[in-house]
N, CA, C and O atoms as a DFTB+ gen file, in Angstrom:
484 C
 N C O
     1  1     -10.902      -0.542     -20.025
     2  2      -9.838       0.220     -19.396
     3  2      -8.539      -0.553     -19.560
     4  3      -8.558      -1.784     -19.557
     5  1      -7.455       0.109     -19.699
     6  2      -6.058      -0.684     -20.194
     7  2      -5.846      -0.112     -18.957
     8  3      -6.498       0.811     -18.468
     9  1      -4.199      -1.137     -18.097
    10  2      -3.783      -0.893     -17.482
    11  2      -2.174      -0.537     -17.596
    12  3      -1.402      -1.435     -17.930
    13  1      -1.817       0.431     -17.388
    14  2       0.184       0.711     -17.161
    15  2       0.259      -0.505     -17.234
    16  3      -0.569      -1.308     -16.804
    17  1       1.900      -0.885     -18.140
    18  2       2.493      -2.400     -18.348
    19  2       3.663      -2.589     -17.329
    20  3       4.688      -1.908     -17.356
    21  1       3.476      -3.313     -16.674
    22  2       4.391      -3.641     -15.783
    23  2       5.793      -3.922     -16.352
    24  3       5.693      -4.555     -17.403
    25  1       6.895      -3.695     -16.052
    26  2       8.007      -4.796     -16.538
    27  2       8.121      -5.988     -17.079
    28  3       7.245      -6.533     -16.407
    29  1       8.494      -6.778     -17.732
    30  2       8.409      -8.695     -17.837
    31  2       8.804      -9.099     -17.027
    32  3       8.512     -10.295     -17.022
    33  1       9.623      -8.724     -15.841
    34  2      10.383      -9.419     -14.831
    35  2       9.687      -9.115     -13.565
    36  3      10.113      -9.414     -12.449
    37  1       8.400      -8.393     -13.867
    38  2       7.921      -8.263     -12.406
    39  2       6.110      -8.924     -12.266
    40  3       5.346      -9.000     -13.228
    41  1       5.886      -9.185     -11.336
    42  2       4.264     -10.072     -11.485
    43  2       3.346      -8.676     -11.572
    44  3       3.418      -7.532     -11.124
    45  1       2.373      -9.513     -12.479
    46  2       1.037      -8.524     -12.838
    47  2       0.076      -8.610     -11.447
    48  3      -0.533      -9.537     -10.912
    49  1       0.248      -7.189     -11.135
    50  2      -0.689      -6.600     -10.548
    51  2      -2.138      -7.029     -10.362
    52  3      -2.279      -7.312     -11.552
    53  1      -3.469      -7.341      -9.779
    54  2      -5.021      -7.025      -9.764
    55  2      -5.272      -6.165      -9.834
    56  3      -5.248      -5.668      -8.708
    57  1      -5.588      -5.439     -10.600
    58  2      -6.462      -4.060     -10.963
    59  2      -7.700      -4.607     -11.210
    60  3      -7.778      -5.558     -11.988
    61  1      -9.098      -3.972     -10.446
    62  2     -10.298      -4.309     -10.977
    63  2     -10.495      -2.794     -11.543
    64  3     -10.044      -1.715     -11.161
    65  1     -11.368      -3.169     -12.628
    66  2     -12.157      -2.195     -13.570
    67  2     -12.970      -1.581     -12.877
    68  3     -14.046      -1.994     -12.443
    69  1     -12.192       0.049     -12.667
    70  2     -13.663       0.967     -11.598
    71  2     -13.563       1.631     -12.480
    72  3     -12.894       1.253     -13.441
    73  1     -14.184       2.847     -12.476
    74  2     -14.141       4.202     -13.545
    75  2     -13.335       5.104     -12.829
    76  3     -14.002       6.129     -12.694
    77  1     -12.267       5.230     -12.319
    78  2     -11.636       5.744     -12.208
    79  2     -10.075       5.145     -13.511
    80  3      -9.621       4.012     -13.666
    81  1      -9.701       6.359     -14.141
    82  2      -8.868       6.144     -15.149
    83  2      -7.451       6.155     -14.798
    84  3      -6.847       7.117     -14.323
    85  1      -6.747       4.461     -15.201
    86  2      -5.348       4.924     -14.524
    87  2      -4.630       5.538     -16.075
    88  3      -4.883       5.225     -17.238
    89  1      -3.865       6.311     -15.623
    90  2      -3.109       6.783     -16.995
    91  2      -1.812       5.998     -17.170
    92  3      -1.395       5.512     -16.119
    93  1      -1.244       5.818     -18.016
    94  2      -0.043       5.573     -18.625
    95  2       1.090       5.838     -17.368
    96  3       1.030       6.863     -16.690
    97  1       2.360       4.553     -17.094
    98  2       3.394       5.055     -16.645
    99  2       4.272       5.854     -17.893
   100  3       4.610       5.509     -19.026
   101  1       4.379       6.574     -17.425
   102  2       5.531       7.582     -17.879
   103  2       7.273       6.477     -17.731
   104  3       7.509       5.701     -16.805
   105  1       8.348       6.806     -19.104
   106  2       8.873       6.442     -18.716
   107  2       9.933       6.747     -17.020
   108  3      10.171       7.840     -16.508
   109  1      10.356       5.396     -16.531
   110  2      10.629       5.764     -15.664
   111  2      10.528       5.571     -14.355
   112  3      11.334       5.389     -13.442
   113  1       9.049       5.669     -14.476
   114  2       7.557       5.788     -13.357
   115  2       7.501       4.143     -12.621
   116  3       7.833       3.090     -13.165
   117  1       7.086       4.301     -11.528
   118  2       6.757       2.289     -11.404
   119  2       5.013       2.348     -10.825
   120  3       4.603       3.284     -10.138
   121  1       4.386       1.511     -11.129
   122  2       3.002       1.322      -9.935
   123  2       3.767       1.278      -9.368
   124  3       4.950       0.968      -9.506
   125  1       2.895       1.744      -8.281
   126  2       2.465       1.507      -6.911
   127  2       1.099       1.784      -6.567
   128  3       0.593       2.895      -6.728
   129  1       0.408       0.651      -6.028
   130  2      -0.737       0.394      -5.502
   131  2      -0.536       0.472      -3.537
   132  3       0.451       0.135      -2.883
   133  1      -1.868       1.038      -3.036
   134  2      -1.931       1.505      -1.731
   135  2      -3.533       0.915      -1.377
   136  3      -4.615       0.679      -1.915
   137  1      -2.878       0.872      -0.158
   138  2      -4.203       0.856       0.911
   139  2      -4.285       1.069       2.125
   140  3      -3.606       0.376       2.882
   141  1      -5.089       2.024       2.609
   142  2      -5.063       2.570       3.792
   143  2      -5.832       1.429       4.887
   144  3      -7.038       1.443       4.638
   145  1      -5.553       0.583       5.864
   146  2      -6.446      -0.638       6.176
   147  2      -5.751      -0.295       7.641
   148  3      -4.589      -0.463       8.012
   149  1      -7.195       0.390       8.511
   150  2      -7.270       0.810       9.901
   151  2      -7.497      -0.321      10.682
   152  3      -7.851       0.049      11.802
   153  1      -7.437      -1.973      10.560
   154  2      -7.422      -2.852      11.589
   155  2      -5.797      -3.052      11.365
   156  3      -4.909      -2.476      10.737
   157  1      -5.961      -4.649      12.581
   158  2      -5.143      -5.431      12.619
   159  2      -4.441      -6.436      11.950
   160  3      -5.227      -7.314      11.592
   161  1      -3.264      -6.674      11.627
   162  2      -3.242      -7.632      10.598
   163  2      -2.435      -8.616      11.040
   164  3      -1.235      -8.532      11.301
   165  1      -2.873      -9.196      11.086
   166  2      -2.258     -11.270      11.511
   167  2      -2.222     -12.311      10.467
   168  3      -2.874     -13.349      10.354
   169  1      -0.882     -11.542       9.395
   170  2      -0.707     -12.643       8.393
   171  2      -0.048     -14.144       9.193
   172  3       0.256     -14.035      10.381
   173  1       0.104     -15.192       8.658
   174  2       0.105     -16.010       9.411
   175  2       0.314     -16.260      10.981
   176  3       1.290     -16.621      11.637
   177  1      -1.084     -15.898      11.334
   178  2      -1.152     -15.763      12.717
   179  2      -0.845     -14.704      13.472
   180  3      -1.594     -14.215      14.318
   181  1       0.712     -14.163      13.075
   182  2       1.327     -13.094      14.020
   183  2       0.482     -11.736      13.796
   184  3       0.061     -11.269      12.738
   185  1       0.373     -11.293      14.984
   186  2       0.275      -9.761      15.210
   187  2       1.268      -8.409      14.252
   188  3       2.363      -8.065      14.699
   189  1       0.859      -7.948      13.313
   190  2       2.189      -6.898      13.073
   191  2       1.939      -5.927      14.133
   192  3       0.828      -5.604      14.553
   193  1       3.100      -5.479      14.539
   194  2       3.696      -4.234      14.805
   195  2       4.506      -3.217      14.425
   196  3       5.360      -3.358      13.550
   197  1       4.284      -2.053      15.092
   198  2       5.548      -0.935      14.428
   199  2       6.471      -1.048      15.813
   200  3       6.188      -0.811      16.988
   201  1       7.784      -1.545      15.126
   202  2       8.728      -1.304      15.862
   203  2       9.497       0.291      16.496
   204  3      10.523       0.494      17.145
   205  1       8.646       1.028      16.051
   206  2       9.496       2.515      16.705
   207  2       8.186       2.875      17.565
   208  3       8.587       3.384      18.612
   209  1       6.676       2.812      17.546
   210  2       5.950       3.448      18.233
   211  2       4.781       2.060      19.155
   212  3       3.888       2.267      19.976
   213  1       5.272       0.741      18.591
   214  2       4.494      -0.423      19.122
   215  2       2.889      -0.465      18.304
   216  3       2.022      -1.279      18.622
   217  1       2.745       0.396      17.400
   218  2       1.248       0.236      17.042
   219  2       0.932      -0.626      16.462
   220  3       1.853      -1.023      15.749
   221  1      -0.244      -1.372      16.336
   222  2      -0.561      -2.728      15.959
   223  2      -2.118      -2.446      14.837
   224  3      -2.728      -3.423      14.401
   225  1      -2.498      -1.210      14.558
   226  2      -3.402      -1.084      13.584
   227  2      -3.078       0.793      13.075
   228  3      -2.254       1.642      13.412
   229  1      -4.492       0.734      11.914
   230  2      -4.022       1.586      11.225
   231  2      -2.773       1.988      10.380
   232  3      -2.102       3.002      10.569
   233  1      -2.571       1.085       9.464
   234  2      -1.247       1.263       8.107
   235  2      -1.697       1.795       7.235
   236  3      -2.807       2.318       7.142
   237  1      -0.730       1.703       6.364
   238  2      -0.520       2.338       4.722
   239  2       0.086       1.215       4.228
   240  3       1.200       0.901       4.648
   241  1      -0.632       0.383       3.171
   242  2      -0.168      -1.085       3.009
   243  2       0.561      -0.367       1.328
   244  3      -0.196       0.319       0.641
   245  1       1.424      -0.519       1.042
   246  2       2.043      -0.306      -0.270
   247  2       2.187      -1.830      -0.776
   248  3       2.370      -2.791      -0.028
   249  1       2.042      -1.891      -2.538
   250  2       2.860      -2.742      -3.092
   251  2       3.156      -2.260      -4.363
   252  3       2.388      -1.731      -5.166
   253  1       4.584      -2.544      -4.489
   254  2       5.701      -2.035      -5.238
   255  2       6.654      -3.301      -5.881
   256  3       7.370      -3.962      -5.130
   257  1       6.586      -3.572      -7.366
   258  2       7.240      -4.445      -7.938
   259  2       7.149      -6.044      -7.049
   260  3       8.021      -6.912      -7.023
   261  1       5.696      -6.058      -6.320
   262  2       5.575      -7.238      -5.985
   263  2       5.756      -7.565      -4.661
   264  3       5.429      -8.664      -4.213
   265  1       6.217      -6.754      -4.051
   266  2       7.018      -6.218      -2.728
   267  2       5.593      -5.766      -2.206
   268  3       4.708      -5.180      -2.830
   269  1       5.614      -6.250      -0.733
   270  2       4.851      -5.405       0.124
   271  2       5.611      -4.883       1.090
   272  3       6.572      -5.307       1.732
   273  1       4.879      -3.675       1.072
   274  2       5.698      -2.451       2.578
   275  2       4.385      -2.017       3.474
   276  3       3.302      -1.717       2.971
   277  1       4.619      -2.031       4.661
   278  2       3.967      -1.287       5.607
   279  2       4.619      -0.021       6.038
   280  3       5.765       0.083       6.476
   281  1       3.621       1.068       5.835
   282  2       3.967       2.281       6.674
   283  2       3.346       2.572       8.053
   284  3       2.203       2.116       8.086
   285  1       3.572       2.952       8.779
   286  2       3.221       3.563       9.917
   287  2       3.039       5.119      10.034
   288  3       3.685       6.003       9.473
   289  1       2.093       5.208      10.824
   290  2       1.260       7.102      11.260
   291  2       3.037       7.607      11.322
   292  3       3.591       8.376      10.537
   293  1       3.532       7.039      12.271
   294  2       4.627       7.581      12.757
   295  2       5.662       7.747      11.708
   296  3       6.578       8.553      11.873
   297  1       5.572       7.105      10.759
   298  2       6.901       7.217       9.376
   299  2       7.299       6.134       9.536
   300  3       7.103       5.684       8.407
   301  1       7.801       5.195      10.194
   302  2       8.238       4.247       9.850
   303  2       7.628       3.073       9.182
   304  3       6.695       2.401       9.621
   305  1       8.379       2.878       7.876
   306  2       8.065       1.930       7.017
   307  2       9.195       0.737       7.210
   308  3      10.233       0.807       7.869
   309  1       8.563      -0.655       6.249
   310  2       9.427      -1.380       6.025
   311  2       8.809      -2.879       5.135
   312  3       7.645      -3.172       4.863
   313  1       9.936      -3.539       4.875
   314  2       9.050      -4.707       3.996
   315  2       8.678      -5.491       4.801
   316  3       9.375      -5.702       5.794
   317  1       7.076      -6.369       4.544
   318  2       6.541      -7.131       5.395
   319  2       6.519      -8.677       4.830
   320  3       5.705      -9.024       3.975
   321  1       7.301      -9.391       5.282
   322  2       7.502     -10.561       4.405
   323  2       6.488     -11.514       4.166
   324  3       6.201     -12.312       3.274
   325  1       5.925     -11.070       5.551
   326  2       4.346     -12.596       6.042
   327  2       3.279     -11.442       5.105
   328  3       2.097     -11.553       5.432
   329  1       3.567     -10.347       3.977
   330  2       2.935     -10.160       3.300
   331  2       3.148     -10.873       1.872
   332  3       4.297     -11.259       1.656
   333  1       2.594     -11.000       1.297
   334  2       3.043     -11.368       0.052
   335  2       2.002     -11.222      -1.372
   336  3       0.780     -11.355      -1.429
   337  1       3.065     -10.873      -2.557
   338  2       1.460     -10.173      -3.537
   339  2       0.410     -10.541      -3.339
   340  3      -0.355      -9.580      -3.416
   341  1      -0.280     -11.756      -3.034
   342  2      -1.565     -12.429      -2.978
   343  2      -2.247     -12.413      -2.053
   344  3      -3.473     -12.429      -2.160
   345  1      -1.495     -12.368      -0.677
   346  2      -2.522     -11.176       0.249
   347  2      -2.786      -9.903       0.076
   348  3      -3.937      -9.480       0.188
   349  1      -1.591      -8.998      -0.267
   350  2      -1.871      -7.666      -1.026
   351  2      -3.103      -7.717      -1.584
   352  3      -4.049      -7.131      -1.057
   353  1      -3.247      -8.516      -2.862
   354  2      -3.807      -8.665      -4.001
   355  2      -5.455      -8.889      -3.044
   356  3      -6.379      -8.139      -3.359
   357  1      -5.661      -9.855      -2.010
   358  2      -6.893     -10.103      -1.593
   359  2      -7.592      -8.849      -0.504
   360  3      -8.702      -8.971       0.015
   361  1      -6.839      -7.869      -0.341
   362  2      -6.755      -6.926       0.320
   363  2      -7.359      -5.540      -0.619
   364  3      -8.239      -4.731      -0.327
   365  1      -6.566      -5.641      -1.741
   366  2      -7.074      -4.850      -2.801
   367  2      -8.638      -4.581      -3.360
   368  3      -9.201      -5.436      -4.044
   369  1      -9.382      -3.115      -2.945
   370  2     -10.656      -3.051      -3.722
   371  2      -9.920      -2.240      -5.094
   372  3      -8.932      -2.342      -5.821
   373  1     -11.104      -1.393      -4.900
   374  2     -11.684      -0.416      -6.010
   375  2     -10.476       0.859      -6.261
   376  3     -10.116       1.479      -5.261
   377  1      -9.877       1.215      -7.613
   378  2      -9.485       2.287      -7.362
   379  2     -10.145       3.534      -7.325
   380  3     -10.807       4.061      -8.219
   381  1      -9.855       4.004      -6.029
   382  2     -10.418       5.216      -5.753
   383  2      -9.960       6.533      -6.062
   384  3     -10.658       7.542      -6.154
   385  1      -8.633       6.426      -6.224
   386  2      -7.275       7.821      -6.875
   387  2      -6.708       7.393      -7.512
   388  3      -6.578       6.175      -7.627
   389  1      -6.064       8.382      -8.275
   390  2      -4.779       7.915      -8.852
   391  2      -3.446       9.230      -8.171
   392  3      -3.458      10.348      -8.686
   393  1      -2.646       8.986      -7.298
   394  2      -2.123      10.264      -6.782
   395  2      -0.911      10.198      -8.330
   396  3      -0.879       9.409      -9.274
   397  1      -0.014      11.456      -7.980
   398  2       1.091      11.438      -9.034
   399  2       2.383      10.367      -8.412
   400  3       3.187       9.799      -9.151
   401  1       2.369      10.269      -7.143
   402  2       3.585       9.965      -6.767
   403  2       3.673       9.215      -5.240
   404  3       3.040       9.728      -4.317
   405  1       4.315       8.234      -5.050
   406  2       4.230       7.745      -3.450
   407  2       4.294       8.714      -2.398
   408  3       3.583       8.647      -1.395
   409  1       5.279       9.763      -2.647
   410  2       5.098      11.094      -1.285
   411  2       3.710      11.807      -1.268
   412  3       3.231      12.198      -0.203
   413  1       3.112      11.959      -2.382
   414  2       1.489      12.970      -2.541
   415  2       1.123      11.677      -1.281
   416  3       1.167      12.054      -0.110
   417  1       0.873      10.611      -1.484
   418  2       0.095       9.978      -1.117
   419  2       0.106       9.695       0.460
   420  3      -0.781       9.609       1.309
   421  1       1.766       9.568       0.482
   422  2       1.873       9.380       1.976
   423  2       1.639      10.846       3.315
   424  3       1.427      10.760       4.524
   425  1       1.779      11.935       2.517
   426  2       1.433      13.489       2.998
   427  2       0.037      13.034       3.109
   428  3      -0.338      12.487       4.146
   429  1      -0.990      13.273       1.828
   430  2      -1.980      13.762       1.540
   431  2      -3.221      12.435       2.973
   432  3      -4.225      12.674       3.643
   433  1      -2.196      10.951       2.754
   434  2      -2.992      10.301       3.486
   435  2      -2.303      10.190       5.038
   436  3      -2.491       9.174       5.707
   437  1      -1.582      11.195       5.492
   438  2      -1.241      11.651       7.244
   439  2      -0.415      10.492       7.370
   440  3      -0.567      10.034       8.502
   441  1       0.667       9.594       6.468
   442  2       1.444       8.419       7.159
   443  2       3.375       9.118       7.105
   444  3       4.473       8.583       6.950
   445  1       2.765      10.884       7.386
   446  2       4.163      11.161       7.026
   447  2       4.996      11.353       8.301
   448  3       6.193      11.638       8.289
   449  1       4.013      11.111       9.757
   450  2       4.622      11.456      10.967
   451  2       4.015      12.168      11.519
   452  3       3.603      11.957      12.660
   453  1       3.776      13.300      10.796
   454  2       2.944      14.550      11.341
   455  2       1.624      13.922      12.403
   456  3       1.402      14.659      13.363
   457  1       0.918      12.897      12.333
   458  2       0.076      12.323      13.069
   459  2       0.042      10.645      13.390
   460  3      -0.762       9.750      13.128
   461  1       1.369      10.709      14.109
   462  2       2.101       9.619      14.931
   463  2       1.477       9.787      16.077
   464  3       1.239      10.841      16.667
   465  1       1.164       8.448      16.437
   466  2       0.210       8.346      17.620
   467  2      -1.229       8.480      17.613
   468  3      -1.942       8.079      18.534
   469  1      -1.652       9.053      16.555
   470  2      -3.193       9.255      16.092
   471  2      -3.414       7.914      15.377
   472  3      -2.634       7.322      14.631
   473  1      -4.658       7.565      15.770
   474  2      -5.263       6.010      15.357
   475  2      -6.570       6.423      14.619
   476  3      -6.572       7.651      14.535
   477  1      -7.449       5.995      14.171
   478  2      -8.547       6.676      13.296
   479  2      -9.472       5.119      13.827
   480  3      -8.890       4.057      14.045
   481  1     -10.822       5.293      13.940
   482  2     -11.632       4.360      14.457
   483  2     -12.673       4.483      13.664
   484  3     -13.662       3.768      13.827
């Protein structure tokens, strides 16, 4: 399986080899890799939180050009610094989708607001 080529100026991704097929970026296009991860996360030590609704589990972990972002049920996103590619990266399984686009994903996986305040157990 070949993987989309990243930029030269940006770090290579972990992709493990599942059978699910990633296709070609289009020009234009950037990865983005996701993970939906319903605990708690205490990168060095600290507790995250969402600053608009206080929730402390259940995200939408994005990474984007190396960058990690947390989303929240409620919509609010933002960059998480005490993340960094290599926790991303140890966080990362199997690909399971390939959506077309970061909004399919954030609709299709409920982090668009619409179920703010809903926690999943």
């Amino acid at each position: 399986m070949t993987h989309p080529q990243q930029p030269e100026d940006q770090p290579t991704p972990r992709i493990p080899d599942y059978p699910v097929e990633i296709p070609p970026l289009l020009p234009g296009q950037i990865l983005t890799r996701s993970i939906v991860h319903g605990e708690e996360l205490r990168p060095r030590g600290f507790l995250i939180t969402c600053a608009y609704c206080n929730a402390t589990r259940d995200w939408l972990i994005v990474e984007v050009h190396g960058k990690v972002y947390i989303r929240c049920r409620c919509s609010h996103e933002w960059l998480e610094p005490d993340l960094d590619l290599d926790a991303f990266n140890d966080l990362f399984g199997e690909v399971d989708r390939v959506w077309d686009s970061l909004p399919d994903v954030i609709i299709s996986l409920g982090f668009d607001g619409l179920l703010a305040g809903t926690t999943w157990t």
